[in-house]
């Protein structure tokens, strides 16, 4: 028996954060990554088209003989997880449920905040799941659409970023939350600024590492024996192969220097 | 003879700025607008895929029997204008050449700056065209990828925006430019902050209104008689019909209250 293969799918490169956490936890497991770079970002699109894009992306990964699908994109997790579970015969792990479960375990007072893109917050997905798992919880959901562009501009230490974080998180000053979920794979890069703004005694929960933990547990369920073979890592993107190769190489320095990145699903 | 029909194409709603300027100049001309909202933004994509998207979008408009195509998207103008002129039998007006021509006419010292998205600046299109029309010109080209998200967050008056504008425009302090081109249809909304930062005596040129002026002139060339009939305005988008309808209604208040917005080219 060979070790299982995990398929990770994201609209772009953000899922590399989940992949990194998975490699640390499961160094012998092979991974196939698909980034839908020709159609990113999903956050601006309608539920119908997010479902369509997620479905074609997941079908592509299923055809690569993966044993499990990790939806590393918050927008796709919010809108398409249910449909993907119906359409696929594979276990599907999304990036939302694991962090909500963790937040509901950690919170003492049931006052929980979630930060995300407009699409994620507007889906109401985090809010519904929190109040399902923690009846009576008070959820403060805040869309922070400038966080990703600020991070992509490497401006995490810039004074403008501190002002913008303070602006977005203003509702938290009076909300009395004890737990904050970072509902976007990019946001942990703003962890220091967010922590400084919300002050001490508040737990920050990162959706990417909770998703990796959940994948680890589910994998142990479906495969009790892990064969210590050399894992393989393959990447597919629907556009910008070379730009993605550079990003992934910088982000996953432990991997072989020449990453196997190919074009797929090109329109 | 009926009056000509203009086709406007953009990756999203930014081209409404050009449309508004066109309606003011040409109140009797009918317009068909296509926004490729299922695949926006183009600025993150590769030249190959930008060309492919621009080609399918333009072909859709050509099939609507337009007499002229206005490429209101800076990214598509930078990468796809040449191909569109080859593929189509219509006159094609792009959003770059008219503002460059204006800047080269206005500049006294040949020191010209252009602000745009990464894709527009990296295309080198403005830079090449400026030095072609104004031999010996010194071009300072600056990518300002945070401007669009700041505008879309309605944060044009926020102190963080002033800090970010100052950061991006820092190279202009020593460049001695007398002319700045706003190479993105959104940027005129930051005009006041940009003007405050660059100081007096610098001319700011807006690509959208230069494009409208060029369209007006070209239209006079192909159609000397304008019949004063009631113009029609039709809109097509590849996703998010209702969101676009709200945006266009707010942006073009002079138009009939129920805008004709339909889904097209849906994947």
Short mmCIF file of C-alpha atoms in Angstrom, two decimals:
data_model
loop_
_atom_site.label_atom_id
_atom_site.label_comp_id
_atom_site.label_asym_id
_atom_site.label_seq_id
_atom_site.Cartn_x
_atom_site.Cartn_y
_atom_site.Cartn_z
CA UNK A 1 0.00 0.00 0.00
CA UNK A 2 1.31 3.43 -0.90
CA UNK A 3 0.64 6.45 1.26
CA UNK A 4 -2.38 8.55 0.34
CA UNK A 5 -2.25 11.59 -1.94
CA UNK A 6 -3.86 14.85 -0.83
CA UNK A 7 -5.32 17.29 -3.35
CA UNK A 8 -5.25 20.94 -2.34
CA UNK A 9 -7.27 23.49 -4.25
CA UNK A 10 -7.22 27.28 -4.01
CA UNK A 11 -8.07 30.14 -6.34
CA UNK A 12 -4.39 31.16 -6.27
CA UNK A 13 -1.29 30.82 -4.12
CA UNK A 14 -2.91 31.35 -0.68
CA UNK A 15 -3.38 27.59 -0.25
CA UNK A 16 0.42 27.26 -0.06
CA UNK A 17 0.01 28.31 3.60
CA UNK A 18 -2.15 25.21 4.16
CA UNK A 19 0.26 23.08 2.12
CA UNK A 20 3.22 24.22 4.23
CA UNK A 21 1.38 23.32 7.44
CA UNK A 22 0.43 19.93 5.94
CA UNK A 23 4.01 19.09 4.90
CA UNK A 24 5.18 19.83 8.44
CA UNK A 25 2.53 17.51 9.91
CA UNK A 26 2.62 14.84 7.19
CA UNK A 27 6.11 14.78 5.67
CA UNK A 28 5.55 11.41 3.91
CA UNK A 29 2.32 12.27 2.16
CA UNK A 30 2.24 13.25 -1.50
CA UNK A 31 0.37 16.40 -2.47
CA UNK A 32 -1.13 17.68 -5.73
CA UNK A 33 -1.92 21.42 -5.67
CA UNK A 34 -4.23 23.22 -8.06
CA UNK A 35 -4.34 27.04 -8.18
CA UNK A 36 -7.02 28.54 -10.43
CA UNK A 37 -4.88 31.56 -11.33
CA UNK A 38 -6.71 32.26 -14.63
CA UNK A 39 -9.94 32.98 -12.75
CA UNK A 40 -8.80 34.40 -9.37
CA UNK A 41 -9.95 35.92 -7.12
CA UNK A 42 -13.12 33.98 -6.33
CA UNK A 43 -14.14 36.57 -3.69
CA UNK A 44 -15.54 39.01 -6.29
CA UNK A 45 -17.67 36.43 -8.09
CA UNK A 46 -21.30 35.24 -7.70
CA UNK A 47 -22.20 32.04 -5.79
CA UNK A 48 -23.20 30.38 -9.12
CA UNK A 49 -19.86 31.03 -10.74
CA UNK A 50 -17.86 30.21 -7.58
CA UNK A 51 -19.63 26.83 -7.55
CA UNK A 52 -18.86 26.29 -11.23
CA UNK A 53 -15.17 27.21 -10.84
CA UNK A 54 -14.80 25.10 -7.67
CA UNK A 55 -16.46 22.14 -9.38
CA UNK A 56 -14.16 22.16 -12.43
CA UNK A 57 -11.09 22.67 -10.20
CA UNK A 58 -12.07 19.80 -7.87
CA UNK A 59 -12.86 17.51 -10.83
CA UNK A 60 -9.39 18.20 -12.19
CA UNK A 61 -7.79 17.18 -8.87
CA UNK A 62 -10.04 14.11 -8.57
CA UNK A 63 -8.73 13.03 -11.99
CA UNK A 64 -5.18 13.17 -10.53
CA UNK A 65 -6.16 10.22 -8.28
CA UNK A 66 -6.05 12.10 -4.99
CA UNK A 67 -7.54 10.35 -1.95
CA UNK A 68 -8.74 13.46 -0.20
CA UNK A 69 -9.59 17.02 -1.23
CA UNK A 70 -8.61 20.04 0.85
CA UNK A 71 -10.45 23.23 -0.15
CA UNK A 72 -7.84 25.78 0.97
CA UNK A 73 -9.80 28.78 -0.35
CA UNK A 74 -12.14 30.47 2.13
CA UNK A 75 -14.54 31.69 -0.58
CA UNK A 76 -14.83 28.25 -2.20
CA UNK A 77 -15.18 26.69 1.28
CA UNK A 78 -18.02 29.08 2.11
CA UNK A 79 -19.99 28.58 -1.09
CA UNK A 80 -19.03 25.24 -2.62
CA UNK A 81 -18.15 22.69 0.12
CA UNK A 82 -21.63 21.20 0.28
CA UNK A 83 -21.85 20.75 -3.48
CA UNK A 84 -18.33 19.27 -3.63
CA UNK A 85 -19.23 16.70 -0.95
CA UNK A 86 -22.27 15.70 -3.04
CA UNK A 87 -20.37 15.54 -6.34
CA UNK A 88 -17.18 13.78 -5.20
CA UNK A 89 -16.69 10.36 -3.67
CA UNK A 90 -13.63 11.66 -1.75
CA UNK A 91 -13.48 13.08 1.76
CA UNK A 92 -13.57 16.90 1.45
CA UNK A 93 -11.94 19.09 4.12
CA UNK A 94 -12.77 22.77 4.01
CA UNK A 95 -10.87 25.65 5.58
CA UNK A 96 -13.76 27.07 7.65
CA UNK A 97 -15.23 24.30 9.83
CA UNK A 98 -11.93 23.35 11.54
CA UNK A 99 -11.20 26.92 12.69
CA UNK A 100 -14.79 27.41 13.88
CA UNK A 101 -14.61 24.17 15.89
CA UNK A 102 -11.33 25.36 17.45
CA UNK A 103 -12.75 28.83 18.23
CA UNK A 104 -15.84 27.34 19.88
CA UNK A 105 -13.64 25.06 22.00
CA UNK A 106 -11.36 27.94 23.04
CA UNK A 107 -13.86 30.71 23.69
CA UNK A 108 -14.88 31.17 27.34
CA UNK A 109 -17.51 33.91 26.88
CA UNK A 110 -18.93 32.97 23.43
CA UNK A 111 -17.96 36.36 22.02
CA UNK A 112 -16.15 35.46 18.82
CA UNK A 113 -14.97 37.64 15.93
CA UNK A 114 -14.21 36.55 12.40
CA UNK A 115 -12.20 38.55 9.87
CA UNK A 116 -12.37 37.73 6.15
CA UNK A 117 -12.93 39.00 2.62
CA UNK A 118 -16.32 40.43 1.60
CA UNK A 119 -17.34 37.16 -0.09
CA UNK A 120 -16.47 35.07 2.97
CA UNK A 121 -18.19 37.40 5.46
CA UNK A 122 -21.23 37.93 3.21
CA UNK A 123 -21.71 34.17 2.84
CA UNK A 124 -22.67 34.13 6.55
CA UNK A 125 -20.92 30.77 6.70
CA UNK A 126 -18.69 31.41 9.74
CA UNK A 127 -21.55 33.12 11.59
CA UNK A 128 -23.99 30.20 11.05
CA UNK A 129 -21.47 27.54 11.99
CA UNK A 130 -20.36 29.36 15.15
CA UNK A 131 -23.91 29.81 16.44
CA UNK A 132 -24.62 26.14 15.55
CA UNK A 133 -21.63 24.86 17.55
CA UNK A 134 -21.90 27.46 20.35
CA UNK A 135 -25.60 28.28 20.84
CA UNK A 136 -25.97 31.82 22.13
CA UNK A 137 -22.57 32.92 20.80
CA UNK A 138 -22.26 36.58 19.79
CA UNK A 139 -20.43 36.82 16.48
CA UNK A 140 -18.75 40.01 15.22
CA UNK A 141 -17.99 39.46 11.52
CA UNK A 142 -15.79 42.02 9.79
CA UNK A 143 -14.88 42.19 6.10
CA UNK A 144 -11.27 43.40 5.71
CA UNK A 145 -10.77 43.57 1.92
CA UNK A 146 -7.61 45.71 2.13
CA UNK A 147 -5.64 43.14 4.16
CA UNK A 148 -4.73 40.93 1.17
CA UNK A 149 -3.52 43.78 -1.09
CA UNK A 150 -1.53 45.29 1.82
CA UNK A 151 0.13 41.90 2.45
CA UNK A 152 0.81 41.42 -1.25
CA UNK A 153 2.46 44.88 -1.26
CA UNK A 154 4.73 43.72 1.64
CA UNK A 155 3.41 46.66 3.66
CA UNK A 156 2.66 44.71 6.86
CA UNK A 157 5.02 47.00 8.86
CA UNK A 158 3.87 50.27 7.23
CA UNK A 159 2.13 52.90 9.41
CA UNK A 160 -0.78 52.97 6.92
CA UNK A 161 -1.41 49.29 7.63
CA UNK A 162 -1.69 49.93 11.38
CA UNK A 163 -4.24 52.69 10.66
CA UNK A 164 -6.27 50.41 8.39
CA UNK A 165 -6.18 47.51 10.87
CA UNK A 166 -7.36 49.91 13.60
CA UNK A 167 -10.16 51.16 11.32
CA UNK A 168 -11.43 47.68 10.44
CA UNK A 169 -11.15 46.35 14.00
CA UNK A 170 -12.83 49.37 15.64
CA UNK A 171 -16.07 47.34 16.29
CA UNK A 172 -14.00 44.93 18.43
CA UNK A 173 -13.22 47.67 20.99
CA UNK A 174 -16.69 47.37 22.51
CA UNK A 175 -17.53 43.78 21.54
CA UNK A 176 -15.63 42.10 24.40
CA UNK A 177 -14.52 39.18 22.22
CA UNK A 178 -12.07 36.64 23.63
CA UNK A 179 -11.44 34.81 20.32
CA UNK A 180 -10.71 36.08 16.81
CA UNK A 181 -10.70 33.81 13.73
CA UNK A 182 -8.45 34.86 10.84
CA UNK A 183 -10.77 33.68 8.06
CA UNK A 184 -8.36 34.12 5.17
CA UNK A 185 -5.14 32.20 4.50
CA UNK A 186 -3.17 35.45 4.00
CA UNK A 187 -4.11 37.07 7.31
CA UNK A 188 -1.59 35.31 9.61
CA UNK A 189 1.02 37.57 7.97
CA UNK A 190 -0.72 40.49 9.74
CA UNK A 191 -0.82 38.59 13.03
CA UNK A 192 1.49 41.02 14.88
CA UNK A 193 -0.45 44.15 13.84
CA UNK A 194 -3.81 42.52 14.61
CA UNK A 195 -2.56 41.26 18.01
CA UNK A 196 -1.24 44.73 18.88
CA UNK A 197 -4.61 46.27 18.00
CA UNK A 198 -6.86 43.81 19.87
CA UNK A 199 -4.64 43.68 22.96
CA UNK A 200 -3.81 40.89 25.38
CA UNK A 201 -6.07 38.06 26.49
CA UNK A 202 -7.64 37.45 23.08
CA UNK A 203 -6.92 34.16 21.30
CA UNK A 204 -6.18 34.45 17.57
CA UNK A 205 -7.12 31.40 15.53
CA UNK A 206 -5.66 30.80 12.11
CA UNK A 207 -7.87 28.93 9.61
CA UNK A 208 -4.96 27.47 7.64
CA UNK A 209 -3.31 25.65 10.54
CA UNK A 210 -6.68 24.40 11.86
CA UNK A 211 -7.40 23.02 8.37
CA UNK A 212 -4.02 21.23 8.31
CA UNK A 213 -4.75 19.71 11.74
CA UNK A 214 -8.16 18.48 10.56
CA UNK A 215 -6.61 16.96 7.42
CA UNK A 216 -4.04 15.18 9.58
CA UNK A 217 -6.80 13.68 11.75
CA UNK A 218 -8.99 12.65 8.80
CA UNK A 219 -6.05 11.07 7.05
CA UNK A 220 -5.28 8.98 10.14
CA UNK A 221 -8.91 7.79 9.94
CA UNK A 222 -8.71 6.62 6.32
CA UNK A 223 -5.12 5.33 6.38
CA UNK A 224 -3.72 3.92 9.61
CA UNK A 225 -0.40 2.84 8.03
CA UNK A 226 1.81 5.53 6.61
CA UNK A 227 4.54 4.13 4.41
CA UNK A 228 7.70 6.18 4.71
CA UNK A 229 8.27 6.58 0.97
CA UNK A 230 9.57 9.67 -0.77
CA UNK A 231 6.57 11.94 -1.20
CA UNK A 232 5.91 13.72 -4.50
CA UNK A 233 4.72 17.31 -4.83
CA UNK A 234 3.03 18.41 -8.04
CA UNK A 235 1.52 21.79 -8.83
CA UNK A 236 -0.96 22.80 -11.51
CA UNK A 237 -2.17 26.34 -12.24
CA UNK A 238 -4.56 27.66 -14.88
CA UNK A 239 -2.32 30.66 -15.68
CA UNK A 240 1.07 32.22 -14.87
CA UNK A 241 3.15 29.04 -14.38
CA UNK A 242 6.46 30.85 -13.87
CA UNK A 243 5.11 33.44 -11.43
CA UNK A 244 3.56 30.65 -9.36
CA UNK A 245 6.77 28.59 -9.48
CA UNK A 246 8.74 31.53 -8.01
CA UNK A 247 6.16 32.13 -5.28
CA UNK A 248 5.93 28.45 -4.32
CA UNK A 249 9.72 28.06 -4.36
CA UNK A 250 10.10 31.04 -2.01
CA UNK A 251 7.28 29.88 0.21
CA UNK A 252 8.26 26.19 0.46
CA UNK A 253 12.08 26.33 0.66
CA UNK A 254 12.29 22.76 2.03
CA UNK A 255 11.04 21.32 -1.29
CA UNK A 256 13.34 20.30 -4.20
CA UNK A 257 14.64 23.40 -5.99
CA UNK A 258 12.99 22.72 -9.37
CA UNK A 259 9.28 22.47 -8.59
CA UNK A 260 6.99 20.54 -10.94
CA UNK A 261 4.50 23.28 -11.95
CA UNK A 262 2.31 22.79 -15.05
CA UNK A 263 -0.48 24.56 -16.86
CA UNK A 264 -3.93 22.98 -16.55
CA UNK A 265 -7.56 23.83 -17.34
CA UNK A 266 -6.36 26.75 -19.49
CA UNK A 267 -9.47 28.36 -21.02
CA UNK B 1 -28.98 56.34 -41.66
CA UNK B 2 -29.09 55.67 -37.96
CA UNK B 3 -26.43 57.01 -35.64
CA UNK B 4 -23.49 54.72 -34.95
CA UNK B 5 -23.29 52.33 -32.00
CA UNK B 6 -20.23 52.28 -29.77
CA UNK B 7 -19.09 49.11 -28.02
CA UNK B 8 -17.23 49.60 -24.73
CA UNK B 9 -15.37 46.74 -23.15
CA UNK B 10 -13.77 46.51 -19.71
CA UNK B 11 -12.90 43.70 -17.31
CA UNK B 12 -15.47 45.11 -14.88
CA UNK B 13 -17.23 48.36 -14.03
CA UNK B 14 -14.25 50.76 -14.42
CA UNK B 15 -15.20 51.43 -18.03
CA UNK B 16 -18.37 53.17 -16.79
CA UNK B 17 -16.10 56.20 -16.22
CA UNK B 18 -15.36 56.24 -19.96
CA UNK B 19 -19.03 55.60 -20.78
CA UNK B 20 -20.11 58.56 -18.65
CA UNK B 21 -17.65 60.85 -20.42
CA UNK B 22 -18.85 59.52 -23.80
CA UNK B 23 -22.55 60.11 -23.00
CA UNK B 24 -21.74 63.70 -22.06
CA UNK B 25 -19.91 64.25 -25.36
CA UNK B 26 -22.20 62.15 -27.56
CA UNK B 27 -25.71 62.18 -26.07
CA UNK B 28 -27.33 60.77 -29.25
CA UNK B 29 -25.07 57.78 -29.73
CA UNK B 30 -26.13 54.30 -28.63
CA UNK B 31 -23.73 52.29 -26.50
CA UNK B 32 -23.33 48.58 -25.76
CA UNK B 33 -21.14 47.86 -22.72
CA UNK B 34 -19.54 44.53 -21.90
CA UNK B 35 -17.95 43.91 -18.45
CA UNK B 36 -16.09 40.61 -18.09
CA UNK B 37 -16.98 40.28 -14.40
CA UNK B 38 -16.58 36.48 -14.31
CA UNK B 39 -12.88 36.78 -15.13
CA UNK B 40 -11.83 40.13 -13.59
CA UNK B 41 -9.36 41.52 -12.81
CA UNK B 42 -7.21 41.19 -15.95
CA UNK B 43 -4.25 42.86 -14.19
CA UNK B 44 -3.22 39.64 -12.41
CA UNK B 45 -3.27 37.48 -15.51
CA UNK B 46 -0.63 36.52 -18.12
CA UNK B 47 -0.39 38.27 -21.52
CA UNK B 48 -1.64 35.06 -23.23
CA UNK B 49 -4.77 34.85 -21.13
CA UNK B 50 -5.42 38.63 -21.25
CA UNK B 51 -5.33 38.36 -25.06
CA UNK B 52 -7.70 35.39 -25.00
CA UNK B 53 -10.17 37.12 -22.66
CA UNK B 54 -10.00 40.41 -24.63
CA UNK B 55 -10.55 38.56 -27.90
CA UNK B 56 -13.69 36.71 -26.72
CA UNK B 57 -15.06 39.91 -25.12
CA UNK B 58 -14.46 41.98 -28.27
CA UNK B 59 -15.96 39.27 -30.50
CA UNK B 60 -19.08 39.33 -28.33
CA UNK B 61 -19.40 43.11 -28.82
CA UNK B 62 -18.68 42.87 -32.55
CA UNK B 63 -21.61 40.42 -32.76
CA UNK B 64 -23.83 43.16 -31.27
CA UNK B 65 -23.29 45.15 -34.48
CA UNK B 66 -21.26 47.97 -32.92
CA UNK B 67 -19.49 50.35 -35.31
CA UNK B 68 -16.53 51.07 -33.09
CA UNK B 69 -14.83 49.33 -30.17
CA UNK B 70 -13.54 51.25 -27.14
CA UNK B 71 -11.16 49.21 -24.97
CA UNK B 72 -11.78 50.96 -21.63
CA UNK B 73 -9.52 48.60 -19.65
CA UNK B 74 -5.91 49.71 -19.25
CA UNK B 75 -4.60 46.14 -18.97
CA UNK B 76 -6.43 44.98 -22.11
CA UNK B 77 -5.33 48.18 -23.89
CA UNK B 78 -1.71 47.50 -22.95
CA UNK B 79 -1.62 43.86 -24.04
CA UNK B 80 -4.37 43.27 -26.58
CA UNK B 81 -4.99 46.42 -28.69
CA UNK B 82 -2.68 45.35 -31.48
CA UNK B 83 -4.29 41.91 -31.76
CA UNK B 84 -7.80 43.37 -31.63
CA UNK B 85 -6.98 45.75 -34.49
CA UNK B 86 -5.78 42.75 -36.52
CA UNK B 87 -8.78 40.55 -35.68
CA UNK B 88 -11.59 43.09 -36.03
CA UNK B 89 -12.74 45.11 -39.01
CA UNK B 90 -13.92 47.91 -36.67
CA UNK B 91 -12.02 51.00 -35.53
CA UNK B 92 -10.52 50.21 -32.10
CA UNK B 93 -9.85 53.01 -29.60
CA UNK B 94 -7.71 52.11 -26.61
CA UNK B 95 -7.45 53.95 -23.30
CA UNK B 96 -3.67 54.48 -23.36
CA UNK B 97 -2.68 56.22 -26.61
CA UNK B 98 -5.04 59.23 -26.19
CA UNK B 99 -3.72 60.11 -22.71
CA UNK B 100 -0.12 59.68 -23.84
CA UNK B 101 -0.73 61.99 -26.82
CA UNK B 102 -2.26 64.58 -24.48
CA UNK B 103 0.61 64.28 -21.97
CA UNK B 104 3.21 64.72 -24.72
CA UNK B 105 1.38 67.81 -25.98
CA UNK B 106 1.12 69.32 -22.48
CA UNK B 107 4.56 68.56 -21.07
CA UNK B 108 7.08 71.39 -21.28
CA UNK B 109 10.14 69.58 -19.89
CA UNK B 110 9.47 66.01 -21.13
CA UNK B 111 9.48 64.69 -17.57
CA UNK B 112 6.31 62.63 -17.42
CA UNK B 113 5.05 60.20 -14.77
CA UNK B 114 2.51 57.44 -15.24
CA UNK B 115 0.62 55.71 -12.42
CA UNK B 116 -1.13 52.37 -12.99
CA UNK B 117 -1.62 48.78 -11.87
CA UNK B 118 1.28 46.30 -11.94
CA UNK B 119 0.09 44.79 -15.23
CA UNK B 120 -0.19 48.17 -16.94
CA UNK B 121 3.18 49.43 -15.70
CA UNK B 122 4.96 46.11 -16.35
CA UNK B 123 3.66 46.06 -19.93
CA UNK B 124 5.97 49.03 -20.60
CA UNK B 125 3.25 50.30 -22.94
CA UNK B 126 2.97 53.87 -21.61
CA UNK B 127 6.75 54.17 -21.36
CA UNK B 128 7.33 53.06 -24.99
CA UNK B 129 4.60 55.26 -26.41
CA UNK B 130 5.75 58.36 -24.48
CA UNK B 131 9.35 58.04 -25.66
CA UNK B 132 8.08 57.41 -29.22
CA UNK B 133 5.96 60.59 -29.24
CA UNK B 134 8.39 62.69 -27.18
CA UNK B 135 11.93 61.56 -28.01
CA UNK B 136 14.21 62.13 -25.04
CA UNK B 137 11.33 62.16 -22.55
CA UNK B 138 12.14 60.94 -19.03
CA UNK B 139 9.38 58.63 -17.85
CA UNK B 140 8.78 57.75 -14.19
CA UNK B 141 6.41 54.76 -14.14
CA UNK B 142 4.93 53.76 -10.77
CA UNK B 143 2.71 50.76 -10.01
CA UNK B 144 0.10 51.70 -7.38
CA UNK B 145 -1.81 48.44 -6.80
CA UNK B 146 -3.43 49.65 -3.54
CA UNK B 147 -5.23 52.60 -5.18
CA UNK B 148 -8.12 50.54 -6.61
CA UNK B 149 -8.89 48.62 -3.39
CA UNK B 150 -8.68 51.88 -1.36
CA UNK B 151 -11.14 53.54 -3.76
CA UNK B 152 -13.44 50.52 -3.68
CA UNK B 153 -13.38 50.74 0.13
CA UNK B 154 -14.47 54.43 -0.14
CA UNK B 155 -11.37 55.36 1.84
CA UNK B 156 -10.21 58.20 -0.42
CA UNK B 157 -10.37 60.67 2.52
CA UNK B 158 -8.80 58.32 5.08
CA UNK B 159 -5.40 59.30 6.60
CA UNK B 160 -4.05 55.85 5.61
CA UNK B 161 -4.73 56.69 1.96
CA UNK B 162 -2.68 59.90 2.18
CA UNK B 163 0.21 57.87 3.68
CA UNK B 164 -0.01 55.27 0.90
CA UNK B 165 -0.22 57.92 -1.85
CA UNK B 166 2.86 59.63 -0.34
CA UNK B 167 4.69 56.27 -0.25
CA UNK B 168 3.93 55.39 -3.88
CA UNK B 169 4.66 58.90 -5.18
CA UNK B 170 7.94 59.32 -3.27
CA UNK B 171 10.00 58.87 -6.49
CA UNK B 172 8.24 61.96 -7.92
CA UNK B 173 9.81 64.25 -5.28
CA UNK B 174 13.13 64.27 -7.11
CA UNK B 175 11.94 63.52 -10.65
CA UNK B 176 10.91 67.07 -11.54
CA UNK B 177 7.91 65.90 -13.59
CA UNK B 178 5.47 68.49 -14.93
CA UNK B 179 2.84 65.97 -16.14
CA UNK B 180 1.30 62.90 -14.46
CA UNK B 181 -0.91 60.40 -16.32
CA UNK B 182 -3.52 58.56 -14.25
CA UNK B 183 -3.25 55.26 -16.13
CA UNK B 184 -6.25 53.54 -14.55
CA UNK B 185 -9.93 54.46 -14.89
CA UNK B 186 -10.41 54.41 -11.09
CA UNK B 187 -7.62 56.84 -10.21
CA UNK B 188 -9.42 60.16 -10.90
CA UNK B 189 -11.32 59.44 -7.65
CA UNK B 190 -7.98 59.96 -5.85
CA UNK B 191 -7.29 63.14 -7.81
CA UNK B 192 -7.41 65.45 -4.75
CA UNK B 193 -4.98 63.33 -2.67
CA UNK B 194 -2.61 62.88 -5.61
CA UNK B 195 -2.72 66.62 -6.43
CA UNK B 196 -2.01 67.51 -2.78
CA UNK B 197 0.98 65.16 -2.76
CA UNK B 198 2.59 66.28 -6.04
CA UNK B 199 2.01 69.98 -5.40
CA UNK B 200 1.21 72.85 -7.74
CA UNK B 201 2.35 73.32 -11.31
CA UNK B 202 1.97 69.66 -12.31
CA UNK B 203 -0.71 68.74 -14.89
CA UNK B 204 -2.73 65.62 -14.08
CA UNK B 205 -4.06 63.77 -17.12
CA UNK B 206 -6.91 61.31 -16.85
CA UNK B 207 -6.90 58.41 -19.31
CA UNK B 208 -10.71 57.98 -19.31
CA UNK B 209 -11.58 61.49 -20.45
CA UNK B 210 -8.79 61.50 -23.07
CA UNK B 211 -10.20 58.20 -24.39
CA UNK B 212 -13.70 59.72 -24.61
CA UNK B 213 -12.30 62.73 -26.49
CA UNK B 214 -10.49 60.45 -28.97
CA UNK B 215 -13.68 58.40 -29.51
CA UNK B 216 -15.61 61.61 -30.17
CA UNK B 217 -13.07 62.66 -32.81
CA UNK B 218 -12.92 59.24 -34.49
CA UNK B 219 -16.69 59.03 -34.59
CA UNK B 220 -16.88 62.37 -36.34
CA UNK B 221 -14.50 60.89 -38.93
CA UNK B 222 -16.64 57.85 -39.69
CA UNK B 223 -20.06 59.49 -39.40
CA UNK B 224 -20.50 63.11 -40.29
CA UNK B 225 -24.29 63.08 -39.81
CA UNK B 226 -25.58 62.36 -36.33
CA UNK B 227 -29.30 61.65 -36.35
CA UNK B 228 -30.90 62.95 -33.17
CA UNK B 229 -32.71 59.74 -32.32
CA UNK B 230 -33.25 58.34 -28.85
CA UNK B 231 -30.07 56.48 -28.02
CA UNK B 232 -30.17 53.00 -26.49
CA UNK B 233 -27.88 51.79 -23.71
CA UNK B 234 -27.40 48.07 -23.23
CA UNK B 235 -25.11 46.33 -20.74
CA UNK B 236 -23.80 42.77 -20.69
CA UNK B 237 -21.68 41.19 -17.94
CA UNK B 238 -20.30 37.66 -17.59
CA UNK B 239 -21.27 37.48 -13.88
CA UNK B 240 -23.07 39.39 -11.10
CA UNK B 241 -25.82 41.04 -13.16
CA UNK B 242 -27.59 42.60 -10.16
CA UNK B 243 -24.42 43.96 -8.52
CA UNK B 244 -23.44 45.56 -11.82
CA UNK B 245 -26.93 46.99 -12.34
CA UNK B 246 -26.74 48.75 -8.94
CA UNK B 247 -23.27 50.12 -9.67
CA UNK B 248 -24.18 51.36 -13.16
CA UNK B 249 -27.44 52.90 -11.93
CA UNK B 250 -25.57 54.81 -9.22
CA UNK B 251 -22.82 55.83 -11.59
CA UNK B 252 -25.00 56.90 -14.53
CA UNK B 253 -27.98 58.62 -12.83
CA UNK B 254 -29.03 60.37 -16.06
CA UNK B 255 -29.96 57.03 -17.67
CA UNK B 256 -33.43 55.44 -17.46
CA UNK B 257 -33.99 53.97 -14.00
CA UNK B 258 -34.31 50.31 -15.08
CA UNK B 259 -31.07 49.56 -16.91
CA UNK B 260 -30.96 46.75 -19.47
CA UNK B 261 -28.25 44.50 -17.95
CA UNK B 262 -27.95 40.86 -19.11
CA UNK B 263 -25.70 37.89 -18.56
CA UNK B 264 -23.40 36.97 -21.45
CA UNK B 265 -20.43 34.70 -22.14
CA UNK B 266 -21.09 32.87 -18.86
CA UNK B 267 -18.59 30.01 -18.64
#
